[in-house]
Coordinates of C-alpha atoms and ligand atoms in Angstrom, one line a residue:
M1 CA 121.9 192.2 185.3
Y2 CA 119.8 192.2 182.1
Y3 CA 119.2 189.0 180.2
D4 CA 117.4 188.1 176.8
D5 CA 113.9 188.4 178.5
D6 CA 114.7 192.0 179.7
A7 CA 115.4 193.4 176.1
D8 CA 112.9 194.0 173.5
L9 CA 114.5 193.4 170.0
T10 CA 111.2 194.6 168.2
L11 CA 112.0 198.1 169.5
L12 CA 114.6 198.2 166.4
D13 CA 111.9 197.2 163.9
G14 CA 111.8 199.8 161.2
K15 CA 115.0 201.5 162.4
T16 CA 118.3 201.6 160.6
V17 CA 121.4 201.0 162.7
A18 CA 124.4 202.6 161.3
I19 CA 127.7 200.8 162.3
I20 CA 130.7 203.2 161.7
G21 CA 133.9 201.1 161.2
F22 CA 134.3 197.5 160.4
G23 CA 137.2 196.5 162.5
S24 CA 137.4 194.2 165.6
Q25 CA 134.1 195.3 167.2
G26 CA 132.4 196.8 164.0
H27 CA 132.6 193.5 162.0
A28 CA 130.9 191.7 164.8
H29 CA 128.2 194.2 166.0
A30 CA 127.2 194.6 162.1
Q31 CA 127.0 190.9 161.3
N32 CA 125.3 189.9 164.6
L33 CA 122.5 192.6 164.2
K34 CA 121.9 191.6 160.8
D35 CA 121.6 188.0 161.8
S36 CA 119.2 189.1 164.4
G37 CA 117.0 190.6 161.7
V38 CA 118.0 194.2 162.1
N39 CA 118.4 196.7 159.3
V40 CA 122.0 197.4 159.2
V41 CA 124.3 199.8 157.2
V42 CA 128.0 200.0 157.5
G43 CA 129.8 203.4 157.3
L44 CA 133.5 203.3 155.9
R45 CA 136.0 205.5 154.0
E46 CA 135.9 205.0 150.4
D47 CA 139.3 203.7 150.1
S48 CA 138.9 201.4 153.0
A49 CA 140.1 197.8 152.7
S50 CA 137.2 196.6 154.8
V51 CA 134.5 197.7 152.1
Q52 CA 134.9 194.4 150.3
Q53 CA 134.7 192.4 153.4
A54 CA 131.7 194.0 154.5
K55 CA 129.9 193.5 151.1
D56 CA 131.0 189.8 151.1
A57 CA 129.0 189.5 154.6
G58 CA 126.1 190.6 152.7
L59 CA 126.1 194.1 154.4
E60 CA 125.3 197.5 152.8
V61 CA 128.1 199.9 152.6
L62 CA 128.0 203.5 152.5
S63 CA 130.3 206.5 153.2
V64 CA 130.6 207.4 156.9
A65 CA 128.6 210.5 156.5
D66 CA 125.9 208.9 154.5
A67 CA 125.6 206.0 157.0
A68 CA 125.4 208.4 160.0
S69 CA 122.6 210.3 158.3
K70 CA 120.6 207.4 157.4
G71 CA 121.1 205.7 160.8
D72 CA 118.4 206.1 163.4
I73 CA 120.9 204.6 165.7
V74 CA 124.6 205.2 165.0
M75 CA 127.3 203.2 166.6
L76 CA 130.8 204.8 166.6
L77 CA 133.1 201.7 166.3
V78 CA 136.4 203.4 165.0
P79 CA 139.4 203.6 167.4
D80 CA 139.0 206.0 170.4
E81 CA 141.8 208.3 169.4
L82 CA 140.0 209.0 166.1
H83 CA 136.5 209.7 167.4
R84 CA 137.0 213.3 167.6
Q85 CA 138.1 213.6 164.0
V86 CA 135.5 211.2 162.7
W87 CA 132.8 212.7 164.8
E88 CA 133.5 216.4 163.6
S89 CA 134.1 215.6 159.9
D90 CA 131.5 213.0 159.2
V91 CA 129.2 212.0 161.9
K92 CA 127.9 215.1 163.7
D93 CA 125.8 216.6 161.0
G94 CA 124.1 213.2 160.3
I95 CA 122.8 212.8 163.8
A96 CA 119.1 214.2 164.1
E97 CA 117.1 215.0 167.0
G98 CA 115.7 211.9 168.6
N99 CA 118.5 209.5 167.2
L100 CA 120.5 207.3 169.5
L101 CA 124.3 207.8 169.3
L102 CA 126.1 204.8 170.8
F103 CA 129.7 204.0 171.8
G104 CA 131.6 200.8 172.5
H105 CA 133.8 202.6 175.1
G106 CA 133.1 205.7 177.2
F107 CA 136.5 207.5 176.7
S108 CA 135.7 210.0 174.1
V109 CA 132.6 211.2 175.8
L110 CA 133.9 211.0 179.4
Y111 CA 137.1 213.2 178.3
G112 CA 135.2 215.6 176.2
E113 CA 136.6 214.4 172.7
V114 CA 133.1 214.1 171.5
E115 CA 130.4 216.5 172.8
P116 CA 127.0 215.3 171.6
P117 CA 124.3 217.8 171.0
A118 CA 121.3 218.2 173.3
G119 CA 118.2 216.3 171.8
V120 CA 119.8 213.0 171.1
D121 CA 120.0 209.9 173.1
V122 CA 123.6 208.8 174.0
G123 CA 124.4 205.5 175.3
L124 CA 127.1 202.9 175.6
A125 CA 126.7 199.2 174.5
A126 CA 129.9 197.4 175.2
P127 CA 130.6 193.8 175.0
K128 CA 133.3 192.8 177.6
G129 CA 135.3 190.9 175.0
P130 CA 137.4 191.3 171.8
G131 CA 135.1 191.6 168.6
H132 CA 136.2 188.2 167.1
L133 CA 134.9 186.5 170.3
V134 CA 131.6 188.6 170.1
R135 CA 131.1 187.2 166.6
R136 CA 132.3 183.6 167.3
Q137 CA 130.1 183.2 170.4
Y138 CA 127.0 184.7 168.6
T139 CA 127.2 182.1 165.7
E140 CA 127.6 179.4 168.4
G141 CA 124.5 180.5 170.2
S142 CA 126.1 181.9 173.2
G143 CA 127.1 185.6 173.9
V144 CA 129.9 187.7 175.4
P145 CA 128.6 189.7 178.5
G146 CA 128.2 193.4 178.2
L147 CA 127.6 196.8 179.7
V148 CA 125.0 199.4 178.9
A149 CA 125.1 202.9 180.1
I150 CA 123.1 206.2 179.3
H151 CA 124.8 209.4 179.1
Q152 CA 121.9 211.4 177.7
D153 CA 118.4 210.4 177.5
A154 CA 116.5 212.9 175.4
T155 CA 113.6 210.6 174.3
G156 CA 113.1 208.7 177.5
N157 CA 113.7 205.4 175.6
A158 CA 117.6 205.4 175.4
K159 CA 117.8 202.6 178.0
A160 CA 115.4 200.3 176.3
L161 CA 116.9 201.0 172.9
A162 CA 120.4 200.3 174.1
L163 CA 119.3 197.1 175.7
A164 CA 117.5 196.1 172.4
Y165 CA 120.9 196.7 170.7
A166 CA 122.8 194.6 173.4
K167 CA 120.4 191.9 172.7
G168 CA 120.9 192.1 168.8
I169 CA 124.6 191.7 169.2
G170 CA 124.2 188.6 171.8
C171 CA 125.2 190.3 174.9
T172 CA 122.0 189.5 176.8
R173 CA 122.6 186.0 176.2
G174 CA 125.7 186.4 178.7
G175 CA 124.1 189.0 180.8
V176 CA 124.4 192.8 180.5
F177 CA 125.4 195.1 183.5
D178 CA 124.1 198.6 184.0
T179 CA 126.9 201.1 184.4
T180 CA 127.8 204.8 183.7
F181 CA 130.4 206.3 181.1
K182 CA 132.6 207.2 184.0
E183 CA 132.7 203.9 185.6
E184 CA 133.0 201.9 182.5
T185 CA 135.8 204.0 181.2
E186 CA 137.8 204.3 184.5
T187 CA 137.6 200.6 185.2
D188 CA 138.4 199.5 181.7
L189 CA 141.4 201.7 181.5
F190 CA 142.5 200.5 184.9
G191 CA 142.0 196.8 184.0
E192 CA 143.9 197.1 180.9
Q193 CA 146.8 199.0 182.2
A194 CA 147.3 197.3 185.7
V195 CA 146.2 193.7 185.1
L196 CA 145.1 192.4 181.8
C197 CA 147.5 193.9 179.3
G198 CA 150.1 196.0 181.1
G199 CA 150.4 194.0 184.3
A200 CA 150.3 190.5 182.7
S201 CA 152.7 191.4 179.8
A202 CA 155.3 193.0 182.2
L203 CA 154.9 190.0 184.4
V204 CA 155.5 187.6 181.6
Q205 CA 158.5 189.7 180.3
A206 CA 160.2 190.0 183.6
G207 CA 159.7 186.2 184.5
F208 CA 161.2 185.2 181.2
D209 CA 164.1 187.7 181.6
T210 CA 164.8 186.5 185.1
L211 CA 165.2 182.9 183.8
V212 CA 167.1 183.7 180.7
E213 CA 169.6 185.9 182.6
A214 CA 170.2 183.1 185.1
G215 CA 171.3 180.9 182.2
Y216 CA 168.2 178.8 181.5
D217 CA 167.1 177.8 178.0
P218 CA 164.9 180.6 176.4
Q219 CA 162.5 178.1 175.1
M220 CA 162.1 176.6 178.4
A221 CA 161.6 180.1 179.9
Y222 CA 158.9 180.9 177.2
F223 CA 156.8 177.8 178.0
E224 CA 157.0 178.4 181.8
C225 CA 156.4 182.0 181.8
L226 CA 154.0 182.6 178.8
H227 CA 152.6 179.5 177.2
E228 CA 151.5 178.0 180.6
L229 CA 149.9 181.3 181.8
K230 CA 146.9 180.3 179.6
L231 CA 146.3 177.0 181.4
I232 CA 146.3 178.8 184.8
V233 CA 144.0 181.5 183.5
D234 CA 141.6 179.0 182.1
L235 CA 141.3 177.4 185.5
M236 CA 140.8 180.8 187.3
Y237 CA 138.1 181.7 184.6
E238 CA 136.2 178.3 185.3
K239 CA 136.7 178.0 189.0
G240 CA 138.0 181.1 190.6
L241 CA 141.4 181.5 192.5
S242 CA 140.7 178.7 194.9
G243 CA 139.5 176.4 192.1
M244 CA 142.7 177.0 190.3
R245 CA 144.7 176.5 193.5
Y246 CA 143.0 173.1 194.1
S247 CA 144.0 171.9 190.6
I248 CA 147.6 172.7 190.9
S249 CA 150.1 170.8 193.2
N250 CA 150.4 171.6 196.8
T251 CA 153.9 172.7 196.2
A252 CA 152.7 175.3 193.5
E253 CA 149.8 176.3 195.9
Y254 CA 152.3 176.9 198.8
G255 CA 154.7 179.0 196.5
D256 CA 151.6 181.0 195.2
Y257 CA 150.7 182.1 198.7
T258 CA 154.1 182.8 200.1
R259 CA 156.0 184.2 197.0
G260 CA 153.1 185.8 195.0
P261 CA 152.8 188.8 197.4
R262 CA 156.5 189.4 197.2
V263 CA 156.0 190.0 193.3
V264 CA 153.0 192.0 193.7
N265 CA 153.9 193.8 197.0
D266 CA 153.1 197.0 198.7
D267 CA 155.0 199.1 196.2
T268 CA 153.2 197.5 193.4
R269 CA 149.9 198.2 194.9
A270 CA 150.9 201.8 195.8
E271 CA 151.8 202.1 192.1
M272 CA 148.4 200.9 190.9
K273 CA 146.8 203.4 193.1
K274 CA 148.9 206.0 191.3
I275 CA 147.9 204.6 187.8
L276 CA 144.2 204.6 189.0
G277 CA 144.5 208.2 190.1
E278 CA 146.0 209.3 186.7
I279 CA 142.9 207.9 185.1
Q280 CA 140.5 209.5 187.5
D281 CA 142.0 213.0 187.2
G282 CA 142.4 212.8 183.4
T283 CA 146.2 212.8 183.3
F284 CA 146.2 209.6 181.3
A285 CA 143.6 210.7 178.7
R286 CA 145.4 213.9 178.1
E287 CA 148.8 212.2 177.6
W288 CA 147.2 209.7 175.1
I289 CA 145.2 212.5 173.2
A290 CA 148.5 214.6 173.1
E291 CA 150.3 211.5 171.8
N292 CA 147.7 211.1 169.0
R293 CA 147.9 214.8 168.1
A294 CA 151.8 214.3 167.7
G295 CA 151.3 211.5 165.2
Q296 CA 151.9 208.6 167.7
E297 CA 155.6 208.9 167.4
N298 CA 156.4 207.4 170.8
F299 CA 153.7 204.9 170.5
K300 CA 155.0 203.4 167.2
R301 CA 158.5 203.3 168.4
I302 CA 157.5 201.6 171.5
R303 CA 155.4 199.1 169.6
A304 CA 158.4 198.3 167.4
E305 CA 160.7 197.9 170.3
Q306 CA 158.3 195.6 172.1
A307 CA 157.9 193.4 169.0
D308 CA 161.6 192.9 168.8
T309 CA 162.4 191.1 172.1
Q310 CA 163.8 187.8 172.5
V311 CA 160.7 186.3 174.2
E312 CA 158.8 187.4 170.9
H313 CA 161.3 185.8 168.7
V314 CA 161.4 182.6 170.7
G315 CA 157.7 182.4 170.7
K316 CA 157.1 182.9 167.2
E317 CA 159.4 180.1 166.3
L318 CA 157.7 177.8 168.8
R319 CA 154.3 178.7 168.0
S320 CA 154.9 177.9 164.4
H321 CA 155.0 174.2 165.5
M322 CA 151.7 174.4 167.4
D323 CA 149.3 173.8 164.7
W324 CA 146.4 173.5 167.1
I325 CA 146.7 177.2 167.9
Q326 CA 143.8 179.0 165.8
T327 CA 145.0 182.4 164.5
E328 CA 141.9 184.0 163.3
F329 CA 143.4 187.5 163.1
Ligands
LIG1 P1 139.4 198.7 165.2 O1 140.9 199.4 165.2 O2 139.5 197.4 165.1 O3 138.7 199.2 163.9 C1 138.6 200.4 163.4 C2 137.7 200.5 162.3 O4 137.5 202.0 162.1 C3 138.2 200.0 161.0 O5 137.2 199.3 160.3 C4 138.7 201.2 160.2 O6 138.5 201.2 158.9 C5 137.8 202.3 160.7 N1 138.3 203.7 160.6 C6 139.5 204.1 161.1 N2 139.7 205.3 160.9 C7 138.7 205.6 160.2 C8 138.3 207.0 159.8 N3 139.1 208.1 159.8 N4 137.0 207.1 159.2 C9 136.1 206.1 159.2 N5 136.6 204.8 159.6 C10 137.8 204.7 160.2 O7 138.8 199.4 166.3 P2 138.1 198.4 167.5 O8 137.0 197.8 166.9 O9 139.2 197.8 168.4 O10 137.4 199.6 168.4 C11 136.1 200.2 168.1 C12 135.6 200.7 169.5 O11 135.3 199.7 170.3 C13 136.5 201.6 170.4 O12 135.8 202.6 171.0 C14 136.9 200.6 171.4 O13 137.4 201.0 172.6 C15 135.7 199.8 171.5 N6 136.1 198.4 172.1 C16 137.0 197.6 171.5 C17 137.1 196.3 171.9 C18 138.0 195.3 171.2 O14 138.1 194.1 171.6 N7 138.7 195.8 170.3 C19 136.4 195.8 173.1 C20 135.4 196.7 173.6 C21 135.2 198.1 173.1 P3 139.5 200.4 157.8 O15 138.9 199.1 158.0 O16 139.2 201.2 156.6 O17 140.7 200.6 158.4
LIG2 MG1 121.0 209.9 161.6

């Protein structure tokens, strides 16, 4: 693990960092770096709604191509499925020998969507958290932990520069792990598919449906299966599984040990292995890239269907009365 003392921010002195994109990650990286005293430019499309937002934050905004050529360090923070297109049309030509090309996720490099030329450094500086938290924690004096990896080290300085960047966005305050593009991408995809997003959403949905189909009040089912999940996850986050189990009742703890493995059983574990295999052999990447080439038709249809379920409608109404919930985005 690397912390603040292991990274040297002065390595960025006299260099320009170009942040391409001003979305979840982009706005946080650009503003944190600027507040760390780094020279930052933001690259956006001319008609982008984010131009004004970036300017209001006191940042210099250029076209993507101009930012890429001005940057000694270029961080590509547009959605992964657009990396190939943005790289080919606007970024590639601006990358000079000795520049550092950075990514927030290894997908496009690992699966060959972006093929950086020899002679440039290529690295990963990825916070392990959503961009809005990366910004908020930085302003509060803490930092979201992160990862660094080096794909190509042409200058011999790639690692030290990537660590300086990670320090500039606040990650070395929380701790930065050394990894590879392959490990970061595969574990990230697996985590989001099997546990964090896919697994957790499907678990909430199935629990809610089970109670409602059995005739229980949907509002009660929402609180039980979705709302309370946060309280349990907060305990896990602070104290681990045993600490969480210490805080819940003995009845809940006994039910956890004896019933949990019936929900996530051998079939579920076998399916998780299959999902991991599809990530490792590139099946998932090929499917997602093809979905994007086809205009995201299935993806958009599923998104609309999933936003129109009973648990979503019930939740929207209930949350409108919870004025303590901060909706930042
Ligand atoms: P967002 O979707 O939030 O932001 C996308 C940004 O890219 C927007 O500013 C958008 O511009 C811009 N953009 C979109 N298309 C183009 C284009 N054709 N040309 C130029 N700019 C374009 O992305 P994220 O921040 O979620 O993801 C960025 C990277 O960070 C990805 O590699 C992702 O895997 C990684 N990452 C994301 C995390 C997250 O929490 N979201 C966590 C860790 C890593 P406009 O404002 O004009 O729409
Ligand atoms: Mg350049």
